[in-house]
Amino acid sequence: MFEQLLANNAAYVEREAPAPLDVRPSLELAIVTCMDSRLDVFASLGLAHGQAHVLRNAGGIITDDTIRSLALSQRRLGTTSVMLIHHEDCGLQLVSEEGFSRELEEAAGERPPFAIGAFVDVEASVRTSLGRVRSSPFLLHRDAVRGYVYEIANGRLREVG
Amino acid sequence: MFEQLLANNAAYVEREAPAPLDVRPSLELAIVTCMDSRLDVFASLGLAHGQAHVLRNAGGIITDDTIRSLALSQRRLGTTSVMLIHHEDCGLQLVSEEGFSRELEEAAGERPPFAIGAFVDVEASVRTSLGRVRSSPFLLHRDAVRGYVYEIANGRLREVG
């Protein structure tokens, strides 16, 4: 499988070697979303190379690591807006906070040094993450932040008010 | 800008509404890479919808949050391999660990609850992250892990041995 992906990459380089671009995203935008395999961020938003930072983790939730990345994005790489995208049928809806945390502790013999981020209601989870961006003392730009749900069944984004 | 991205998304839905797919990635693969705007993971690896989880943060480094995401990916969503991709001309090479941490502390009035992850040598950083996956007690699959550098100037992946 790794070899197949490297062959795909060689074909990509041959076909459309990307032009050199600045490290700073031209839309001054950072997008935070889920690691889900069914979400092609560039294609589904019509993004071109060099336009936006793309941060992805389980759920697309705002964690300490997301704040670390956004702090670098805003303070060194010029982004000023944040777009949060969660989705339905998410892996974080398959586990409970306590149950999965306990499973990890039992497997590892130590308590995980992170919250799981499990959620039931996707819109409530977007609002929680919006609140974390808006209240983080480490970020420079906390106002131009908008939250969305990606409808995995049809690819459509809807805004969370 | 948000409206333009929503219009792009509406055109995408019209043009190529994705087929419903299982939440479990068909290649049983999780890819960890940088948030850099010049890296289109799906295109540069020839990925199709539904094939792989994609985790992205500043640097593509393994942090507690990456371990959280990989634990869910492996324990609930069936992935068994990890592909790490860092790149040159990375934002984490623009800062120093101590300097950026101090900058955040001075701006926020509190010490950031995370390491910055600054690095100089991209291949050394890949090796550090490989080691973190291979030694994490929270993961089920720690052997099929390979590391790469993405050459931002031409889109080519090279393996880090």
mmCIF file of C-alpha atoms in Angstrom:
data_model
loop_
_atom_site.group_PDB
_atom_site.id
_atom_site.type_symbol
_atom_site.label_atom_id
_atom_site.label_comp_id
_atom_site.label_asym_id
_atom_site.label_seq_id
_atom_site.Cartn_x
_atom_site.Cartn_y
_atom_site.Cartn_z
ATOM 1 C CA MET A 1 0.000 0.000 0.000
ATOM 2 C CA PHE A 2 2.807 2.467 0.859
ATOM 3 C CA GLU A 3 4.377 1.654 -2.514
ATOM 4 C CA GLN A 4 1.076 2.293 -4.311
ATOM 5 C CA LEU A 5 0.781 5.699 -2.630
ATOM 6 C CA LEU A 6 4.367 6.561 -3.621
ATOM 7 C CA ALA A 7 3.573 5.545 -7.210
ATOM 8 C CA ASN A 8 0.479 7.771 -7.111
ATOM 9 C CA ASN A 9 2.688 10.581 -5.813
ATOM 10 C CA ALA A 10 5.225 10.111 -8.629
ATOM 11 C CA ALA A 11 2.389 10.324 -11.169
ATOM 12 C CA TYR A 12 1.121 13.498 -9.450
ATOM 13 C CA VAL A 13 4.564 15.126 -9.610
ATOM 14 C CA GLU A 14 4.819 14.214 -13.292
ATOM 15 C CA ARG A 15 1.317 15.458 -14.096
ATOM 16 C CA GLU A 16 1.055 18.638 -12.054
ATOM 17 C CA ALA A 17 4.170 19.611 -10.144
ATOM 18 C CA PRO A 18 2.899 22.424 -7.888
ATOM 19 C CA ALA A 19 4.300 25.912 -8.443
ATOM 20 C CA PRO A 20 6.446 27.351 -5.624
ATOM 21 C CA LEU A 21 4.228 29.371 -3.301
ATOM 22 C CA ASP A 22 4.706 31.402 -0.163
ATOM 23 C CA VAL A 23 4.418 29.624 3.196
ATOM 24 C CA ARG A 24 1.710 32.136 4.222
ATOM 25 C CA PRO A 25 -1.828 31.142 3.128
ATOM 26 C CA SER A 26 -3.185 33.647 0.596
ATOM 27 C CA LEU A 27 -6.741 33.644 2.041
ATOM 28 C CA GLU A 28 -5.319 34.271 5.544
ATOM 29 C CA LEU A 29 -7.540 31.379 6.624
ATOM 30 C CA ALA A 30 -7.124 28.320 8.838
ATOM 31 C CA ILE A 31 -9.648 25.484 8.504
ATOM 32 C CA VAL A 32 -10.112 23.035 11.388
ATOM 33 C CA THR A 33 -11.905 19.796 10.610
ATOM 34 C CA CYS A 34 -12.141 16.075 11.258
ATOM 35 C CA MET A 35 -9.683 13.411 10.093
ATOM 36 C CA ASP A 36 -12.618 11.557 8.469
ATOM 37 C CA SER A 37 -11.603 9.792 5.261
ATOM 38 C CA ARG A 38 -14.702 10.949 3.400
ATOM 39 C CA LEU A 39 -13.869 14.630 3.622
ATOM 40 C CA ASP A 40 -11.614 15.962 0.863
ATOM 41 C CA VAL A 41 -11.118 19.511 2.127
ATOM 42 C CA PHE A 42 -9.466 20.941 -0.989
ATOM 43 C CA ALA A 43 -12.091 19.512 -3.367
ATOM 44 C CA SER A 44 -15.173 20.137 -1.240
ATOM 45 C CA LEU A 45 -14.291 23.802 -0.653
ATOM 46 C CA GLY A 46 -12.728 24.437 -4.044
ATOM 47 C CA LEU A 47 -9.413 25.351 -2.405
ATOM 48 C CA ALA A 48 -6.308 25.936 -4.484
ATOM 49 C CA HIS A 49 -2.756 25.298 -3.317
ATOM 50 C CA GLY A 50 -1.492 27.938 -0.943
ATOM 51 C CA GLN A 51 -4.841 29.345 0.143
ATOM 52 C CA ALA A 52 -5.505 27.981 3.640
ATOM 53 C CA HIS A 53 -4.027 26.032 6.509
ATOM 54 C CA VAL A 54 -5.850 22.750 7.083
ATOM 55 C CA LEU A 55 -5.881 21.307 10.621
ATOM 56 C CA ARG A 56 -7.457 17.905 11.163
ATOM 57 C CA ASN A 57 -7.912 15.637 14.176
ATOM 58 C CA ALA A 58 -10.520 13.230 15.521
ATOM 59 C CA GLY A 59 -13.702 15.297 15.433
ATOM 60 C CA GLY A 60 -12.230 18.571 14.257
ATOM 61 C CA ILE A 61 -12.472 19.742 17.855
ATOM 62 C CA ILE A 62 -10.375 22.528 19.358
ATOM 63 C CA THR A 63 -7.719 21.036 21.645
ATOM 64 C CA ASP A 64 -4.437 22.324 23.070
ATOM 65 C CA ASP A 65 -2.760 21.073 19.903
ATOM 66 C CA THR A 66 -5.177 22.967 17.678
ATOM 67 C CA ILE A 67 -4.513 26.122 19.690
ATOM 68 C CA ARG A 68 -0.752 25.511 19.275
ATOM 69 C CA SER A 69 -1.221 25.233 15.512
ATOM 70 C CA LEU A 70 -3.551 28.233 15.271
ATOM 71 C CA ALA A 71 -1.166 30.330 17.377
ATOM 72 C CA LEU A 72 1.647 29.606 14.911
ATOM 73 C CA SER A 73 -0.714 30.097 11.980
ATOM 74 C CA GLN A 74 -1.817 33.538 13.205
ATOM 75 C CA ARG A 75 1.400 34.817 14.787
ATOM 76 C CA ARG A 76 3.901 33.727 12.152
ATOM 77 C CA LEU A 77 1.983 32.847 9.020
ATOM 78 C CA GLY A 78 -0.544 35.653 8.771
ATOM 79 C CA THR A 79 -3.927 33.946 9.086
ATOM 80 C CA THR A 80 -6.762 36.015 10.533
ATOM 81 C CA SER A 81 -9.880 33.803 10.164
ATOM 82 C CA VAL A 82 -10.870 30.343 11.348
ATOM 83 C CA MET A 83 -13.406 27.988 9.748
ATOM 84 C CA LEU A 84 -14.510 25.038 11.929
ATOM 85 C CA ILE A 85 -16.113 22.038 10.234
ATOM 86 C CA HIS A 86 -17.515 19.024 12.111
ATOM 87 C CA HIS A 87 -19.684 16.315 10.579
ATOM 88 C CA GLU A 88 -22.368 13.770 11.373
ATOM 89 C CA ASP A 89 -21.574 10.033 11.572
ATOM 90 C CA CYS A 90 -18.329 10.993 13.335
ATOM 91 C CA GLY A 91 -16.063 8.535 15.155
ATOM 92 C CA LEU A 92 -16.338 10.695 18.282
ATOM 93 C CA GLN A 93 -20.039 9.827 18.370
ATOM 94 C CA LEU A 94 -19.133 6.110 18.596
ATOM 95 C CA VAL A 95 -17.500 6.359 22.030
ATOM 96 C CA SER A 96 -18.308 7.792 25.438
ATOM 97 C CA GLU A 97 -15.887 10.082 27.224
ATOM 98 C CA GLU A 98 -15.578 7.846 30.278
ATOM 99 C CA GLY A 99 -15.771 4.495 28.518
ATOM 100 C CA PHE A 100 -13.070 5.151 25.944
ATOM 101 C CA SER A 101 -10.840 6.874 28.473
ATOM 102 C CA ARG A 102 -11.102 3.841 30.750
ATOM 103 C CA GLU A 103 -10.408 1.495 27.836
ATOM 104 C CA LEU A 104 -7.199 3.401 27.086
ATOM 105 C CA GLU A 105 -6.158 3.420 30.721
ATOM 106 C CA GLU A 106 -6.686 -0.329 31.021
ATOM 107 C CA ALA A 107 -4.764 -1.052 27.816
ATOM 108 C CA ALA A 108 -1.865 1.271 28.608
ATOM 109 C CA GLY A 109 -1.637 0.959 32.365
ATOM 110 C CA GLU A 110 -1.755 4.730 32.637
ATOM 111 C CA ARG A 111 -4.383 7.437 32.380
ATOM 112 C CA PRO A 112 -4.389 9.131 28.946
ATOM 113 C CA PRO A 113 -3.071 12.722 29.151
ATOM 114 C CA PHE A 114 -5.967 14.000 27.028
ATOM 115 C CA ALA A 115 -9.745 14.250 27.025
ATOM 116 C CA ILE A 116 -11.391 12.081 24.369
ATOM 117 C CA GLY A 117 -13.714 14.773 23.021
ATOM 118 C CA ALA A 118 -16.686 12.404 22.592
ATOM 119 C CA PHE A 119 -19.912 14.109 21.596
ATOM 120 C CA VAL A 120 -23.526 13.278 20.791
ATOM 121 C CA ASP A 121 -24.828 16.494 19.233
ATOM 122 C CA VAL A 122 -22.640 17.710 16.373
ATOM 123 C CA GLU A 123 -23.953 21.273 16.422
ATOM 124 C CA ALA A 124 -23.328 21.543 20.165
ATOM 125 C CA SER A 125 -19.792 20.288 19.567
ATOM 126 C CA VAL A 126 -19.209 22.975 16.924
ATOM 127 C CA ARG A 127 -20.423 25.606 19.399
ATOM 128 C CA THR A 128 -18.081 24.291 22.103
ATOM 129 C CA SER A 129 -15.151 24.545 19.708
ATOM 130 C CA LEU A 130 -16.194 28.020 18.524
ATOM 131 C CA GLY A 131 -16.160 29.083 22.170
ATOM 132 C CA ARG A 132 -12.667 27.696 22.692
ATOM 133 C CA VAL A 133 -11.250 29.690 19.793
ATOM 134 C CA ARG A 134 -13.051 32.866 20.872
ATOM 135 C CA SER A 135 -11.722 32.610 24.431
ATOM 136 C CA SER A 136 -8.150 31.446 23.845
ATOM 137 C CA PRO A 137 -5.614 33.931 25.233
ATOM 138 C CA PHE A 138 -2.938 32.530 22.888
ATOM 139 C CA LEU A 139 -4.610 33.633 19.655
ATOM 140 C CA LEU A 140 -4.417 37.026 17.963
ATOM 141 C CA HIS A 141 -7.624 36.802 15.907
ATOM 142 C CA ARG A 142 -10.718 35.421 17.628
ATOM 143 C CA ASP A 143 -13.608 37.222 15.970
ATOM 144 C CA ALA A 144 -13.656 35.979 12.363
ATOM 145 C CA VAL A 145 -14.520 32.431 13.387
ATOM 146 C CA ARG A 146 -17.381 30.511 11.824
ATOM 147 C CA GLY A 147 -18.662 26.999 12.382
ATOM 148 C CA TYR A 148 -20.203 24.478 9.960
ATOM 149 C CA VAL A 149 -21.450 20.917 9.739
ATOM 150 C CA TYR A 150 -20.371 18.882 6.706
ATOM 151 C CA GLU A 151 -23.190 16.581 5.597
ATOM 152 C CA ILE A 152 -21.261 13.433 4.871
ATOM 153 C CA ALA A 153 -24.097 11.935 2.837
ATOM 154 C CA ASN A 154 -24.067 14.683 0.206
ATOM 155 C CA GLY A 155 -20.976 16.849 0.737
ATOM 156 C CA ARG A 156 -22.917 19.974 1.668
ATOM 157 C CA LEU A 157 -21.790 22.466 4.338
ATOM 158 C CA ARG A 158 -24.370 24.110 6.567
ATOM 159 C CA GLU A 159 -23.544 26.905 8.974
ATOM 160 C CA VAL A 160 -24.025 26.563 12.725
ATOM 161 C CA GLY A 161 -25.434 29.834 14.040
ATOM 162 C CA MET B 1 -14.379 34.802 1.697
ATOM 163 C CA PHE B 2 -16.612 32.442 3.722
ATOM 164 C CA GLU B 3 -19.387 33.046 1.170
ATOM 165 C CA GLN B 4 -17.028 32.225 -1.703
ATOM 166 C CA LEU B 5 -16.063 28.944 -0.053
ATOM 167 C CA LEU B 6 -19.738 28.080 0.477
ATOM 168 C CA ALA B 7 -20.403 28.823 -3.193
ATOM 169 C CA ASN B 8 -17.477 26.567 -4.140
ATOM 170 C CA ASN B 9 -18.973 23.882 -1.908
ATOM 171 C CA ALA B 10 -22.409 24.205 -3.539
ATOM 172 C CA ALA B 11 -20.779 23.773 -6.958
ATOM 173 C CA TYR B 12 -18.904 20.716 -5.658
ATOM 174 C CA VAL B 13 -22.118 19.127 -4.361
ATOM 175 C CA GLU B 14 -23.794 19.793 -7.708
ATOM 176 C CA ARG B 15 -20.858 18.448 -9.716
ATOM 177 C CA GLU B 16 -19.792 15.409 -7.724
ATOM 178 C CA ALA B 17 -21.881 14.612 -4.692
ATOM 179 C CA PRO B 18 -19.806 11.951 -2.928
ATOM 180 C CA ALA B 19 -21.279 8.453 -2.653
ATOM 181 C CA PRO B 20 -22.150 7.221 0.854
ATOM 182 C CA LEU B 21 -19.171 5.341 2.279
ATOM 183 C CA ASP B 22 -18.366 3.524 5.484
ATOM 184 C CA VAL B 23 -16.832 5.540 8.331
ATOM 185 C CA ARG B 24 -13.884 3.054 8.398
ATOM 186 C CA PRO B 25 -11.078 3.937 5.956
ATOM 187 C CA SER B 26 -10.776 1.247 3.290
ATOM 188 C CA LEU B 27 -6.947 1.287 3.229
ATOM 189 C CA GLU B 28 -6.876 0.931 7.036
ATOM 190 C CA LEU B 29 -4.456 3.853 6.982
ATOM 191 C CA ALA B 30 -4.011 7.062 8.968
ATOM 192 C CA ILE B 31 -1.861 9.833 7.488
ATOM 193 C CA VAL B 32 -0.353 12.476 9.791
ATOM 194 C CA THR B 33 0.958 15.621 8.159
ATOM 195 C CA CYS B 34 1.369 19.377 8.412
ATOM 196 C CA MET B 35 -1.379 21.989 8.107
ATOM 197 C CA ASP B 36 0.677 23.688 5.356
ATOM 198 C CA SER B 37 -1.535 25.238 2.676
ATOM 199 C CA ARG B 38 0.619 23.924 -0.152
ATOM 200 C CA LEU B 39 -0.015 20.280 0.614
ATOM 201 C CA ASP B 40 -3.144 18.781 -0.954
ATOM 202 C CA VAL B 41 -3.064 15.333 0.650
ATOM 203 C CA PHE B 42 -5.773 13.716 -1.477
ATOM 204 C CA ALA B 43 -4.299 14.950 -4.779
ATOM 205 C CA SER B 44 -0.620 14.424 -3.988
ATOM 206 C CA LEU B 45 -1.163 10.826 -2.847
ATOM 207 C CA GLY B 46 -3.904 9.986 -5.319
ATOM 208 C CA LEU B 47 -6.315 9.233 -2.475
ATOM 209 C CA ALA B 48 -9.973 8.545 -3.132
ATOM 210 C CA HIS B 49 -12.806 9.305 -0.721
ATOM 211 C CA GLY B 50 -13.009 6.855 2.127
ATOM 212 C CA GLN B 51 -9.485 5.470 1.927
ATOM 213 C CA ALA B 52 -7.527 7.061 4.793
ATOM 214 C CA HIS B 53 -7.806 9.238 7.864
ATOM 215 C CA VAL B 54 -5.954 12.519 7.468
ATOM 216 C CA LEU B 55 -4.566 14.200 10.605
ATOM 217 C CA ARG B 56 -2.951 17.609 10.263
ATOM 218 C CA ASN B 57 -1.400 20.067 12.709
ATOM 219 C CA ALA B 58 1.495 22.527 12.767
ATOM 220 C CA GLY B 59 4.418 20.407 11.602
ATOM 221 C CA GLY B 60 2.647 17.093 11.307
ATOM 222 C CA ILE B 61 4.293 16.149 14.592
ATOM 223 C CA ILE B 62 2.971 13.516 16.976
ATOM 224 C CA THR B 63 1.396 15.179 20.010
ATOM 225 C CA ASP B 64 -1.056 14.052 22.681
ATOM 226 C CA ASP B 65 -3.852 15.098 20.336
ATOM 227 C CA THR B 66 -2.458 13.037 17.477
ATOM 228 C CA ILE B 67 -2.250 10.035 19.802
ATOM 229 C CA ARG B 68 -5.871 10.662 20.842
ATOM 230 C CA SER B 69 -6.914 10.684 17.182
ATOM 231 C CA LEU B 70 -4.822 7.634 16.261
ATOM 232 C CA ALA B 71 -6.170 5.709 19.267
ATOM 233 C CA LEU B 72 -9.722 6.306 18.039
ATOM 234 C CA SER B 73 -8.679 5.573 14.458
ATOM 235 C CA GLN B 74 -7.146 2.231 15.400
ATOM 236 C CA ARG B 75 -9.483 1.106 18.186
ATOM 237 C CA ARG B 76 -12.831 2.047 16.653
ATOM 238 C CA LEU B 77 -12.290 2.682 12.970
ATOM 239 C CA GLY B 78 -10.016 -0.167 11.956
ATOM 240 C CA THR B 79 -6.796 1.512 10.817
ATOM 241 C CA THR B 80 -3.578 -0.498 11.191
ATOM 242 C CA SER B 81 -0.883 1.638 9.481
ATOM 243 C CA VAL B 82 0.433 5.162 9.952
ATOM 244 C CA MET B 83 2.111 7.372 7.351
ATOM 245 C CA LEU B 84 3.944 10.447 8.714
ATOM 246 C CA ILE B 85 4.720 13.300 6.336
ATOM 247 C CA HIS B 86 6.708 16.411 7.316
ATOM 248 C CA HIS B 87 8.069 18.994 4.888
ATOM 249 C CA GLU B 88 10.811 21.537 4.414
ATOM 250 C CA ASP B 89 10.102 25.289 4.625
ATOM 251 C CA CYS B 90 7.804 24.504 7.573
ATOM 252 C CA GLY B 91 6.389 27.107 9.961
ATOM 253 C CA LEU B 92 7.896 25.174 12.873
ATOM 254 C CA GLN B 93 11.326 25.992 11.469
ATOM 255 C CA LEU B 94 10.525 29.723 11.765
ATOM 256 C CA VAL B 95 10.362 29.723 15.565
ATOM 257 C CA SER B 96 12.425 28.524 18.491
ATOM 258 C CA GLU B 97 10.928 26.398 21.229
ATOM 259 C CA GLU B 98 11.806 28.825 24.002
ATOM 260 C CA GLY B 99 11.260 32.047 22.076
ATOM 261 C CA PHE B 100 7.772 31.257 20.805
ATOM 262 C CA SER B 101 6.724 29.742 24.115
ATOM 263 C CA ARG B 102 7.822 32.931 25.900
ATOM 264 C CA GLU B 103 6.003 35.065 23.327
ATOM 265 C CA LEU B 104 2.778 33.163 24.004
ATOM 266 C CA GLU B 105 3.218 33.418 27.747
ATOM 267 C CA GLU B 106 3.778 37.170 27.572
ATOM 268 C CA ALA B 107 0.752 37.691 25.327
ATOM 269 C CA ALA B 108 -1.579 35.468 27.343
ATOM 270 C CA GLY B 109 -0.341 36.041 30.863
ATOM 271 C CA GLU B 110 -0.078 32.287 31.302
ATOM 272 C CA ARG B 111 2.290 29.546 30.231
ATOM 273 C CA PRO B 112 0.989 27.610 27.189
ATOM 274 C CA PRO B 113 -0.084 24.062 28.139
ATOM 275 C CA PHE B 114 1.780 22.601 25.158
ATOM 276 C CA ALA B 115 5.266 22.305 23.714
ATOM 277 C CA ILE B 116 5.723 24.263 20.485
ATOM 278 C CA GLY B 117 7.388 21.455 18.521
ATOM 279 C CA ALA B 118 9.911 23.757 16.818
ATOM 280 C CA PHE B 119 12.530 21.939 14.768
ATOM 281 C CA VAL B 120 15.523 22.654 12.574
ATOM 282 C CA ASP B 121 16.170 19.323 10.847
ATOM 283 C CA VAL B 122 13.064 17.951 9.149
ATOM 284 C CA GLU B 123 14.331 14.373 8.937
ATOM 285 C CA ALA B 124 15.219 14.374 12.635
ATOM 286 C CA SER B 125 11.707 15.632 13.368
ATOM 287 C CA VAL B 126 10.194 12.783 11.349
ATOM 288 C CA ARG B 127 12.297 10.302 13.333
ATOM 289 C CA THR B 128 11.182 11.831 16.637
ATOM 290 C CA SER B 129 7.547 11.461 15.583
ATOM 291 C CA LEU B 130 8.095 7.896 14.336
ATOM 292 C CA GLY B 131 9.492 7.067 17.769
ATOM 293 C CA ARG B 132 6.464 8.555 19.500
ATOM 294 C CA VAL B 133 4.049 6.380 17.534
ATOM 295 C CA ARG B 134 6.159 3.263 18.044
ATOM 296 C CA SER B 135 6.329 3.777 21.807
ATOM 297 C CA SER B 136 2.789 4.940 22.570
ATOM 298 C CA PRO B 137 1.021 2.608 24.992
ATOM 299 C CA PHE B 138 -2.364 3.888 23.789
ATOM 300 C CA LEU B 139 -2.060 2.523 20.248
ATOM 301 C CA LEU B 140 -2.855 -0.967 18.992
ATOM 302 C CA HIS B 141 -0.694 -0.929 15.842
ATOM 303 C CA ARG B 142 2.807 0.529 16.133
ATOM 304 C CA ASP B 143 4.851 -1.415 13.608
ATOM 305 C CA ALA B 144 3.472 -0.437 10.191
ATOM 306 C CA VAL B 145 4.616 3.168 10.559
ATOM 307 C CA ARG B 146 6.638 4.938 7.879
ATOM 308 C CA GLY B 147 7.980 8.472 7.644
ATOM 309 C CA TYR B 148 8.421 10.793 4.671
ATOM 310 C CA VAL B 149 9.435 14.297 3.742
ATOM 311 C CA TYR B 150 7.240 16.149 1.227
ATOM 312 C CA GLU B 151 9.374 18.329 -1.031
ATOM 313 C CA ILE B 152 7.260 21.456 -1.181
ATOM 314 C CA ALA B 153 9.087 22.760 -4.269
ATOM 315 C CA ASN B 154 8.058 19.850 -6.474
ATOM 316 C CA GLY B 155 5.455 17.768 -4.627
ATOM 317 C CA ARG B 156 7.649 14.680 -4.305
ATOM 318 C CA LEU B 157 7.684 12.397 -1.247
ATOM 319 C CA ARG B 158 10.937 10.876 -0.093
ATOM 320 C CA GLU B 159 11.157 8.264 2.631
ATOM 321 C CA VAL B 160 13.047 8.845 5.875
ATOM 322 C CA GLY B 161 14.886 5.649 6.762
#
